[in-house]
Coordinates of C-alpha atoms and ligand atoms in Angstrom, one line a residue:
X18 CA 1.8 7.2 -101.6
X19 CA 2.7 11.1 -101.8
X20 CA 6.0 12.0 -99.7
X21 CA 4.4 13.8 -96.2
X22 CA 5.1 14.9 -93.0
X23 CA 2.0 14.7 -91.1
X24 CA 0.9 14.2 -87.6
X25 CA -0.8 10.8 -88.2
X26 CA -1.9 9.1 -91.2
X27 CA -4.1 6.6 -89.1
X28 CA -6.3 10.0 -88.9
X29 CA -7.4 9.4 -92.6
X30 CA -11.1 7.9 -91.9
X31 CA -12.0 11.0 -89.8
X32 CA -10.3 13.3 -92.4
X33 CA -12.1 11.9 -95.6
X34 CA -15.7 12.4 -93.3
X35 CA -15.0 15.9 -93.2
X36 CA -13.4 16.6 -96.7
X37 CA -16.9 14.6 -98.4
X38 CA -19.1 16.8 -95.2
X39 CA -17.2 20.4 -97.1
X40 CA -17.7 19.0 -101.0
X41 CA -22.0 18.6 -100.3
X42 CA -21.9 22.6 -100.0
X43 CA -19.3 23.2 -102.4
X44 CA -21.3 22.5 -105.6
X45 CA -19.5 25.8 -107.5
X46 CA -16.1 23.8 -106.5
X47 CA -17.3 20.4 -107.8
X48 CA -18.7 21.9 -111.2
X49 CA -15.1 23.1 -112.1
X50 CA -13.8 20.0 -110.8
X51 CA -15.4 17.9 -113.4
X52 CA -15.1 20.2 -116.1
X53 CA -11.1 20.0 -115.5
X54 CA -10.9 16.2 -115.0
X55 CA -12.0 16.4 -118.9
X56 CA -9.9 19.5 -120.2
X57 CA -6.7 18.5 -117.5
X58 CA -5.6 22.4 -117.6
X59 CA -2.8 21.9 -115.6
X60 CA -1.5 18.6 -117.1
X61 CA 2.4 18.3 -116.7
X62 CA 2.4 21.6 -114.2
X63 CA 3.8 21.2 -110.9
X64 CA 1.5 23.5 -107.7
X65 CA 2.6 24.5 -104.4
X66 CA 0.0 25.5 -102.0
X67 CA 0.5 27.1 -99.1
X68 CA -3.3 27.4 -97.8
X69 CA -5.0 26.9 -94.2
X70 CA -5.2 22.7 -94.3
X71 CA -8.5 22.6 -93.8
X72 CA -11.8 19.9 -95.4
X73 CA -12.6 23.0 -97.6
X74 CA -8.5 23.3 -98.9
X75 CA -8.8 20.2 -99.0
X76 CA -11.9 20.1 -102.0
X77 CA -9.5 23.1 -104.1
X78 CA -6.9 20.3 -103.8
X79 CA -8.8 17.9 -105.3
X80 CA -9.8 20.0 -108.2
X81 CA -6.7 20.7 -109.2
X82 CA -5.0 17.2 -109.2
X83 CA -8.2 16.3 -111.0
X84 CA -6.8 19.2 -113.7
X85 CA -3.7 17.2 -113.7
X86 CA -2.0 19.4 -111.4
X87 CA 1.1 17.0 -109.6
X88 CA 0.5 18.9 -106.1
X89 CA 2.5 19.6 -102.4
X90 CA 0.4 21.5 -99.7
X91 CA 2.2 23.5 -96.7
X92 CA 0.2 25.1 -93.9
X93 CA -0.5 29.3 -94.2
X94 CA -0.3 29.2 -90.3
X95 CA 0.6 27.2 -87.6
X96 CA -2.5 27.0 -85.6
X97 CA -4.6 25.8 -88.9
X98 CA -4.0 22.7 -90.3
X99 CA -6.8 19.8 -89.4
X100 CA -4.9 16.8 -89.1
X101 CA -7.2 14.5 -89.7
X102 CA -7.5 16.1 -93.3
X103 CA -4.3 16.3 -93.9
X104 CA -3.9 12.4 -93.2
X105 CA -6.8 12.0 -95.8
X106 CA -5.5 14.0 -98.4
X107 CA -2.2 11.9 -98.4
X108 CA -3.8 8.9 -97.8
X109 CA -7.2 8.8 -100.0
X110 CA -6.2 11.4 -102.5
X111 CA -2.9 11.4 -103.2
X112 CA -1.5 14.7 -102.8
X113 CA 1.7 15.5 -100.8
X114 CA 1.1 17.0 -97.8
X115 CA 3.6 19.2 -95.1
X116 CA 1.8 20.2 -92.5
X117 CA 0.9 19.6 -88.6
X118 CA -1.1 21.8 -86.4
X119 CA 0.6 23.2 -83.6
X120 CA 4.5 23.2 -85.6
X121 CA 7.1 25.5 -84.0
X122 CA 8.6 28.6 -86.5
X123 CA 11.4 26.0 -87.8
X124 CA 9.3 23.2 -89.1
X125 CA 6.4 25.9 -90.6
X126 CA 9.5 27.0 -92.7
X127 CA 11.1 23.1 -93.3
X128 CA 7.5 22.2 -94.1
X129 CA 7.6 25.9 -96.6
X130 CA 10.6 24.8 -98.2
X131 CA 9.4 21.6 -98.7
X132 CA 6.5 23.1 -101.1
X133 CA 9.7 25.2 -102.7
X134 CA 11.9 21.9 -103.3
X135 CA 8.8 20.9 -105.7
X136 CA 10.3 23.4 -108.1
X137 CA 6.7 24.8 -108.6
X138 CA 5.5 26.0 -111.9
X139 CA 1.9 27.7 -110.1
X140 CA 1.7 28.7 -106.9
X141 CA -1.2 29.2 -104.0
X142 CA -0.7 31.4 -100.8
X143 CA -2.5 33.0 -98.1
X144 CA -0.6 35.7 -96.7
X145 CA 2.2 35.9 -98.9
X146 CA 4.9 33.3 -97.1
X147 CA 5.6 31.3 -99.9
X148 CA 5.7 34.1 -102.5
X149 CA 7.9 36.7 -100.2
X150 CA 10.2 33.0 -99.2
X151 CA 11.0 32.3 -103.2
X152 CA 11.7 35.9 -104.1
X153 CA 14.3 36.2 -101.0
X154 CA 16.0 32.7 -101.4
X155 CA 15.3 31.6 -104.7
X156 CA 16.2 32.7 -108.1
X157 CA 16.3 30.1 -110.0
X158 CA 12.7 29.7 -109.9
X159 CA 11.9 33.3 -110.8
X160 CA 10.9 32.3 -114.8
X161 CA 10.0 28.9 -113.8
X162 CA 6.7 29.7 -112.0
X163 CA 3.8 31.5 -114.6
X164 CA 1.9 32.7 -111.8
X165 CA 1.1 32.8 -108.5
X166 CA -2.2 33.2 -106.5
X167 CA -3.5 34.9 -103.2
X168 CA -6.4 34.7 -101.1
X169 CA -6.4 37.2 -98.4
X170 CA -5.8 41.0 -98.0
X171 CA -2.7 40.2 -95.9
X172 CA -1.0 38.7 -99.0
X173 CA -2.1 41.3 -101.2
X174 CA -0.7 44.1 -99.3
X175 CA 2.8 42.3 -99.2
X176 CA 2.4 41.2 -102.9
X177 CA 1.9 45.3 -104.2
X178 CA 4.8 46.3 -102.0
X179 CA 6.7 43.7 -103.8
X180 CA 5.5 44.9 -107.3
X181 CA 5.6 48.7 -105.9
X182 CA 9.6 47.8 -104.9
X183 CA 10.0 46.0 -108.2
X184 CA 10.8 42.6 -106.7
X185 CA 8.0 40.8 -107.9
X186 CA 9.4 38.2 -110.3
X187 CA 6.2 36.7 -112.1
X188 CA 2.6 37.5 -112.4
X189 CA 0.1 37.0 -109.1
X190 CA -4.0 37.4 -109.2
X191 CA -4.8 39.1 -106.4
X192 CA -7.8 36.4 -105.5
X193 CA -8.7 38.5 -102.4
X194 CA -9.6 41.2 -104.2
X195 CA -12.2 39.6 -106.7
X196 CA -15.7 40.4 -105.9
X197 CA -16.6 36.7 -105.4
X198 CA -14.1 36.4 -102.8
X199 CA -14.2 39.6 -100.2
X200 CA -17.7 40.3 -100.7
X201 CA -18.7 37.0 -99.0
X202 CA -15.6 35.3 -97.8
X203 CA -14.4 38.3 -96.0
X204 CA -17.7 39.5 -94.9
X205 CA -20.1 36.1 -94.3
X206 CA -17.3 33.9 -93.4
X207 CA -15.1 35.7 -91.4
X208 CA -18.1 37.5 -89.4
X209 CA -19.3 33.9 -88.7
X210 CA -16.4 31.9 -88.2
X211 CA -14.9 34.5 -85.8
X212 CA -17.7 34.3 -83.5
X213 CA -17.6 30.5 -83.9
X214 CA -14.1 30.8 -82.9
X215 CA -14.6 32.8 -80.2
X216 CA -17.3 31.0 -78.3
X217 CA -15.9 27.5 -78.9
X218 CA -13.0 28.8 -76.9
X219 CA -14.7 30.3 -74.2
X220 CA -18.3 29.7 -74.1
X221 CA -19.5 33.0 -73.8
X222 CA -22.3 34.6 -73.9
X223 CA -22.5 37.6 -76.2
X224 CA -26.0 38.8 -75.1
X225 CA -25.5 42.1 -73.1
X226 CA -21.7 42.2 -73.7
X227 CA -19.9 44.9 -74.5
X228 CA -18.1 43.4 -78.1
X229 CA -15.0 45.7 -78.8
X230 CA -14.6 45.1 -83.2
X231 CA -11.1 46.5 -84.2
X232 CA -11.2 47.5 -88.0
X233 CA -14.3 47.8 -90.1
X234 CA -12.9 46.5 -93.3
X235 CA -15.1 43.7 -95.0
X236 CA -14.1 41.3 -92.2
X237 CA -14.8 43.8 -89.5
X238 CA -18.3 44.6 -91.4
X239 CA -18.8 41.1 -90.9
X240 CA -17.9 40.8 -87.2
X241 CA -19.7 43.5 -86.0
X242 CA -22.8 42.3 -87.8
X243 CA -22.8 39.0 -86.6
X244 CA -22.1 40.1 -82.9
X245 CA -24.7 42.5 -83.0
X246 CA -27.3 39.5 -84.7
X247 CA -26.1 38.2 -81.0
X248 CA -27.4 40.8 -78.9
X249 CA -24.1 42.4 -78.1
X250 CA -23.5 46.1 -78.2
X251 CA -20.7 46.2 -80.4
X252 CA -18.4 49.3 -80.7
X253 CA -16.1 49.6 -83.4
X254 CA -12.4 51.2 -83.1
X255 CA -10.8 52.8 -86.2
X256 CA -8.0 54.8 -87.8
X257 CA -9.8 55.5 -91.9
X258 CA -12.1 58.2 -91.1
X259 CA -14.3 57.3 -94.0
X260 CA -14.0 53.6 -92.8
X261 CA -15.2 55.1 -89.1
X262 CA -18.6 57.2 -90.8
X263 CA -19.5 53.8 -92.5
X264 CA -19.4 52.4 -89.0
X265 CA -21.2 55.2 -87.1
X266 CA -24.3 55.1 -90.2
X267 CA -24.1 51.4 -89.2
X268 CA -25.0 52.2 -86.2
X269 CA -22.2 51.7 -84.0
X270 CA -21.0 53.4 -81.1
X271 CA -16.8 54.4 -82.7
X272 CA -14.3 55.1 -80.4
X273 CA -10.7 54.9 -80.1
X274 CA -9.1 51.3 -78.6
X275 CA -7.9 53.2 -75.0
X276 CA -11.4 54.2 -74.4
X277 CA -13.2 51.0 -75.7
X278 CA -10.9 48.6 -74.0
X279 CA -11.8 50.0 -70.4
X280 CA -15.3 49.0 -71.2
X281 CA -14.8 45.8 -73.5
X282 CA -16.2 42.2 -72.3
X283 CA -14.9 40.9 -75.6
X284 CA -12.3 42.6 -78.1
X285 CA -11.4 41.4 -81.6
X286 CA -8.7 42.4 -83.9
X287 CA -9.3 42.2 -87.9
X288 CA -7.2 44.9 -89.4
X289 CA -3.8 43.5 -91.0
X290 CA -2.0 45.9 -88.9
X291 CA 0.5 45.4 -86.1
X292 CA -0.5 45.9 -82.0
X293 CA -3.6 47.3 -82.4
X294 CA -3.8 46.1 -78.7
X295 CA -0.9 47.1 -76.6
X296 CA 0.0 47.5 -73.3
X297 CA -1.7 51.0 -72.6
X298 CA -4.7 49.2 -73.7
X299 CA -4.2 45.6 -71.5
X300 CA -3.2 48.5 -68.6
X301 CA -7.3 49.9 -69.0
X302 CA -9.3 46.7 -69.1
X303 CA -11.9 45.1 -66.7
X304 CA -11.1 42.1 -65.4
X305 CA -12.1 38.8 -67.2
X306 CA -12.3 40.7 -70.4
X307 CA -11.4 38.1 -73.3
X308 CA -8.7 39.2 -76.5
X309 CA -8.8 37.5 -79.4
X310 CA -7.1 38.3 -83.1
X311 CA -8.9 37.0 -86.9
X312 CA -6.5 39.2 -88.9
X313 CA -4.3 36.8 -90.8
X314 CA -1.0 37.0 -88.4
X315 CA -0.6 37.1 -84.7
X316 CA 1.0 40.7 -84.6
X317 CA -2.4 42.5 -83.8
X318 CA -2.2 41.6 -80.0
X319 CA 1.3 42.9 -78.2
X320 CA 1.5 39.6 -76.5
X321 CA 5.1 40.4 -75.9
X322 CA 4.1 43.6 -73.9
X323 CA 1.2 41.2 -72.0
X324 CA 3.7 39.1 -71.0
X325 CA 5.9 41.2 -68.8
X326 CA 2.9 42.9 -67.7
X327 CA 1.5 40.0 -66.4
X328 CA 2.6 38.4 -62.5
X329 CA 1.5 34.9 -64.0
X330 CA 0.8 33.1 -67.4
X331 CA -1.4 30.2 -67.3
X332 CA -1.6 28.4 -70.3
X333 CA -4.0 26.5 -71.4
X334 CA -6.9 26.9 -68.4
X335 CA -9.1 25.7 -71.3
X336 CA -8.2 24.9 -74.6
X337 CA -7.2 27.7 -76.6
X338 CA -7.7 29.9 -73.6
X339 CA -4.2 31.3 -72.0
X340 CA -4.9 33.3 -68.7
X341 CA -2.4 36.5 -68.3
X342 CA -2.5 37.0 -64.2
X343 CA -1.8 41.1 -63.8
X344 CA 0.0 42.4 -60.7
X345 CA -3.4 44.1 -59.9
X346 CA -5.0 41.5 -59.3
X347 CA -7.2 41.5 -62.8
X348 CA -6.6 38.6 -65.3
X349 CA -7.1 39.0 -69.1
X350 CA -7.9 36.3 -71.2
X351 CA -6.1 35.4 -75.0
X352 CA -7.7 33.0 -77.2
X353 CA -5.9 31.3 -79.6
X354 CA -2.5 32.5 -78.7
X355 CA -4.1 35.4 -80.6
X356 CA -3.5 33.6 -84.1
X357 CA -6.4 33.5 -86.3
X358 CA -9.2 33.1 -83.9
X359 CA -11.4 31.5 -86.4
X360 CA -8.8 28.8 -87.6
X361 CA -7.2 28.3 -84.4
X362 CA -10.3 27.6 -82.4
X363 CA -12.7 26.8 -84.8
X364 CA -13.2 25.2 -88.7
X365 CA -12.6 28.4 -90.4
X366 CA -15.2 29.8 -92.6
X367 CA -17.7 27.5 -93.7
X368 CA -17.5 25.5 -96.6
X369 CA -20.4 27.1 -98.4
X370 CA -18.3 30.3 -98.7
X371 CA -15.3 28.6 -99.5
X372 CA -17.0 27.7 -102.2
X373 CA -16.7 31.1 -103.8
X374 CA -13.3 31.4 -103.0
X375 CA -11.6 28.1 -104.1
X376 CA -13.8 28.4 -107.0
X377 CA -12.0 32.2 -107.8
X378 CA -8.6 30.4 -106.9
X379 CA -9.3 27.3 -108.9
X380 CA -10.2 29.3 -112.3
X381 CA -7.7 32.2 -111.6
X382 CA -5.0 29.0 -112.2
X383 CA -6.2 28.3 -115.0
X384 CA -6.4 32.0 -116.2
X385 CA -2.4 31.9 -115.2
X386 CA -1.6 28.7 -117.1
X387 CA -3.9 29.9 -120.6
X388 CA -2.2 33.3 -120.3
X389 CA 1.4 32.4 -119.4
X390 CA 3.6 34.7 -121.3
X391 CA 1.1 37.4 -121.8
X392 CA 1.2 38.5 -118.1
X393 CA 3.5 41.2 -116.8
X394 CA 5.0 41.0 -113.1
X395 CA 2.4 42.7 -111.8
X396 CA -0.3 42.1 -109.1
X397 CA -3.7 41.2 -111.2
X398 CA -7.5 40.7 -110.6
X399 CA -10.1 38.3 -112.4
X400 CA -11.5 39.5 -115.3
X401 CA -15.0 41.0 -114.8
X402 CA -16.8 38.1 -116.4
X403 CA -15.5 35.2 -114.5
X404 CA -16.9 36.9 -110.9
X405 CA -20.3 37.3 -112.7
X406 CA -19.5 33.5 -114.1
X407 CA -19.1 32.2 -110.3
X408 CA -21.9 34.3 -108.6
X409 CA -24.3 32.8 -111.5
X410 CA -23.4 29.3 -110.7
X411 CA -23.8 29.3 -106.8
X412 CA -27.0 31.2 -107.6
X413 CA -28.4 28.2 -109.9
X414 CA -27.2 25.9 -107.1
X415 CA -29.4 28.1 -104.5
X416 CA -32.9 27.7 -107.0
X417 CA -32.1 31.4 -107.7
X418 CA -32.9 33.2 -110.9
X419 CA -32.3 36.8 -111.7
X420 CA -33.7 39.6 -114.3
X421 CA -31.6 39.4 -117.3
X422 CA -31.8 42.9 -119.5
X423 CA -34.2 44.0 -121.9
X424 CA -32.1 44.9 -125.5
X425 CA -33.8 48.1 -124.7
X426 CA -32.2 48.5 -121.6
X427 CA -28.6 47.6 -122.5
X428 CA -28.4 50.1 -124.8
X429 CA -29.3 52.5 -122.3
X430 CA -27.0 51.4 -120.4
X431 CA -24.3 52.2 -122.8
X432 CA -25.4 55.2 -125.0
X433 CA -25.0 58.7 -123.1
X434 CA -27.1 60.5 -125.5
X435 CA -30.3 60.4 -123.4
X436 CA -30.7 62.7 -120.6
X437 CA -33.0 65.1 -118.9
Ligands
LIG509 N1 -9.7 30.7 -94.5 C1 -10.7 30.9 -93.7 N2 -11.5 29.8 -93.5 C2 -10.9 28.9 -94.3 C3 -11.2 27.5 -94.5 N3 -12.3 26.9 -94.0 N4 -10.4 26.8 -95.3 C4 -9.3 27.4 -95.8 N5 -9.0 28.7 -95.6 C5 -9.8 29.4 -94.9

């Protein structure tokens, strides 16, 4: 069996339920996973991962140790890892896993450096850790890895101030940025799974409530559309003024965070940046009003400044629900230790979306291994054709056919001759 360090391997029945529940709505996934068990693209390589550990990781896993890939898996964030699936994966699949939900700072980075002791030749992250931990720490792996891949905006940000600084040390595909990825991923999946996340911690009721959205990126385009779907009023707080017009057009009331947190029942965090909610803001709400974070790290709440604010912590008064007593009398309610709301209090996004992505992350590894050498150390996105390549396959596995063009047409498209 793969070396591991897991919360419990008797967890594997319950694990391998979930992973097989995921693959039935990842049909994209499984297509690439038997093409690759014939053409074993990454035969011989060595993979690190570090990725949420959830049944949907769990599926990208499996396709690429069916391409031949000898694989170790490390948890992108504390909160995320299902145990249950990580027992499974070691247990029924055979991949090395490092990972257990609820690990202090020192074992997330003895469980990172466990992926790094692989001596990886490819590499998976989501948020950059793994990437940002080899470049500080280790050299000697700077020409051994071909490429490297990441799946959230997070990463991507850290990954071109590394290429901007002239750190980067090998090529990475920005899988974030691929249409197949942030158009739905992003927008379906984080809009869903966030509100998922939200009422599985608390159990409330979004009908009538004021729903505070912070960022209207693709995620917070997602949020506020799923809230609204709920029969909230959902205001939206933002610092891109062209970012703030799309949300107004939308149809949202905009405001800035000190005058939307005096009247938010519910405020949510999904903009990469640090303490978007901070004490001047916890200082203004309403009693009982309930914080949660879905950007990828828990910087976007000032739970430091919460914490001397408040008279009394109670942790836990539900799970995933920490009560912050202020001297005022007024509590204020974090979900999730304001880590990923989604992950930390619910599945994630669903596996159907997932689909998408780990199907962009699966073929952007094997656009890495059949390019190695030809790719500068730069930060890269998919090549036109394989988004159009994934978005026609989940569309055949949804009975859906498009219009394909007339010769007419395409020549049209490309000649500029004809006008007016
Ligand atoms: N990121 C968001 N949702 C996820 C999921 N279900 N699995 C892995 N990574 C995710």
């Amino acid at each position: 069996m793969a070396n591991y360090d897991i919360k419990n391997i008797d967890l594997a029945p319950e694990g391998k339920k979930r992973i097989l529940w995921a693959d039935k709505d990842m049909p994209v996934l499984a297509e690439i996973r038997a093409r690759f068990e014939k053409e074993l693209p990454f035969k011989g390589l060595k993979m690190s991962c570090c990725l949420h550990v959830t049944a949907e990781t769990a599926n990208l896993m499996r396709t690429v140790t069916a391409g031949g890939a000898d694989v170790v898996l490390c948890a992108s964030n504390p909160l995320s890892t299902q145990d249950d699936v990580a027992a499974s994966l070691v247990k029924d699949f055979g991949v090395s896993v490092h990972a257990v939900r609820g690990e202090d700072n020192e074992t997330y980075y003895k469980h990172l450096n466990a992926a790094i002791d692989h001596k990886p030749n490819i590499t998976m992250d989501d948020g950059a850790d793994l990437v940002s931990e080899i470049l500080k720490k280790h050299p000697e792996l700077y020409d051994h890895i071909m490429g490297s891949m990441e799946e959230t905006t997070t990463g991507v940000i850290r990954l071109r101030a590394m290429e901007k600084d002239g750190v980067l040390k090998f090529p990475v595909i920005a899988v974030n940025d691929v249409q197949t990825k942030f158009m739905f991923d992003n927008r379906y999946g984080t809009g869903q799974s966030t509100i998922d996340g939200i009422i599985r911690a608390s159990d409330v009721l979004l009908a009538g409530k004021n729903f505070v959205v912070a960022g209207y990126g693709w995620c917070g385009k997602g949020l506020a559309d799923r809230a609204r779907g709920m029969g909230a009023h959902v205001i939206v707080t933002e610092v891109d003024n062209v970012k703030a017009l799309g949300a107004v057009m939308d149809g949202f009331r905009v405001m800035p965070m000190a005058e939307a947190a005096k009247i938010a029942d519910v405020i949510c965090t999904v903009t990469g940046d640090i303490h978007v909610v901070r004490g001047e803001h916890f200082e203004v709400m309403k009693n009982g009003c309930l914080v949660a974070n879905s950007g990828h790290f828990d910087v976007e709440l000032d739970l430091v400044a919460l914490s001397k604010m408040a008279v009394k912590t109670e942790k836990d008064i539900r799970k995933n629900v920490d009560a912050y007593h202020m001297k005022d009398g007024r509590v204020i309610y974090v979900l999730g230790e304001g880590r990923l709301v989604n992950l930390a209090c619910a599945e994630g996004h669903p596996a159907s979306v997932m689909d998408m992505s780990f199907a962009t992350q699966a073929l952007s590894s094997e656009y890495v291994v059949k390019n190695s050498g030809r790719l500068d150390k730069k930060v890269y996105v998919l090549p036109h054709e394989v988004e159009q390549m994934i978005a026609s396959t989940k569309l055949g596995t949804m009975g859906v056919s498009i219009d394909t063009l007339t010769e007419e047409q395409r020549s049209y498209l490309t000649s500029w001759e004809a006008g007016t």
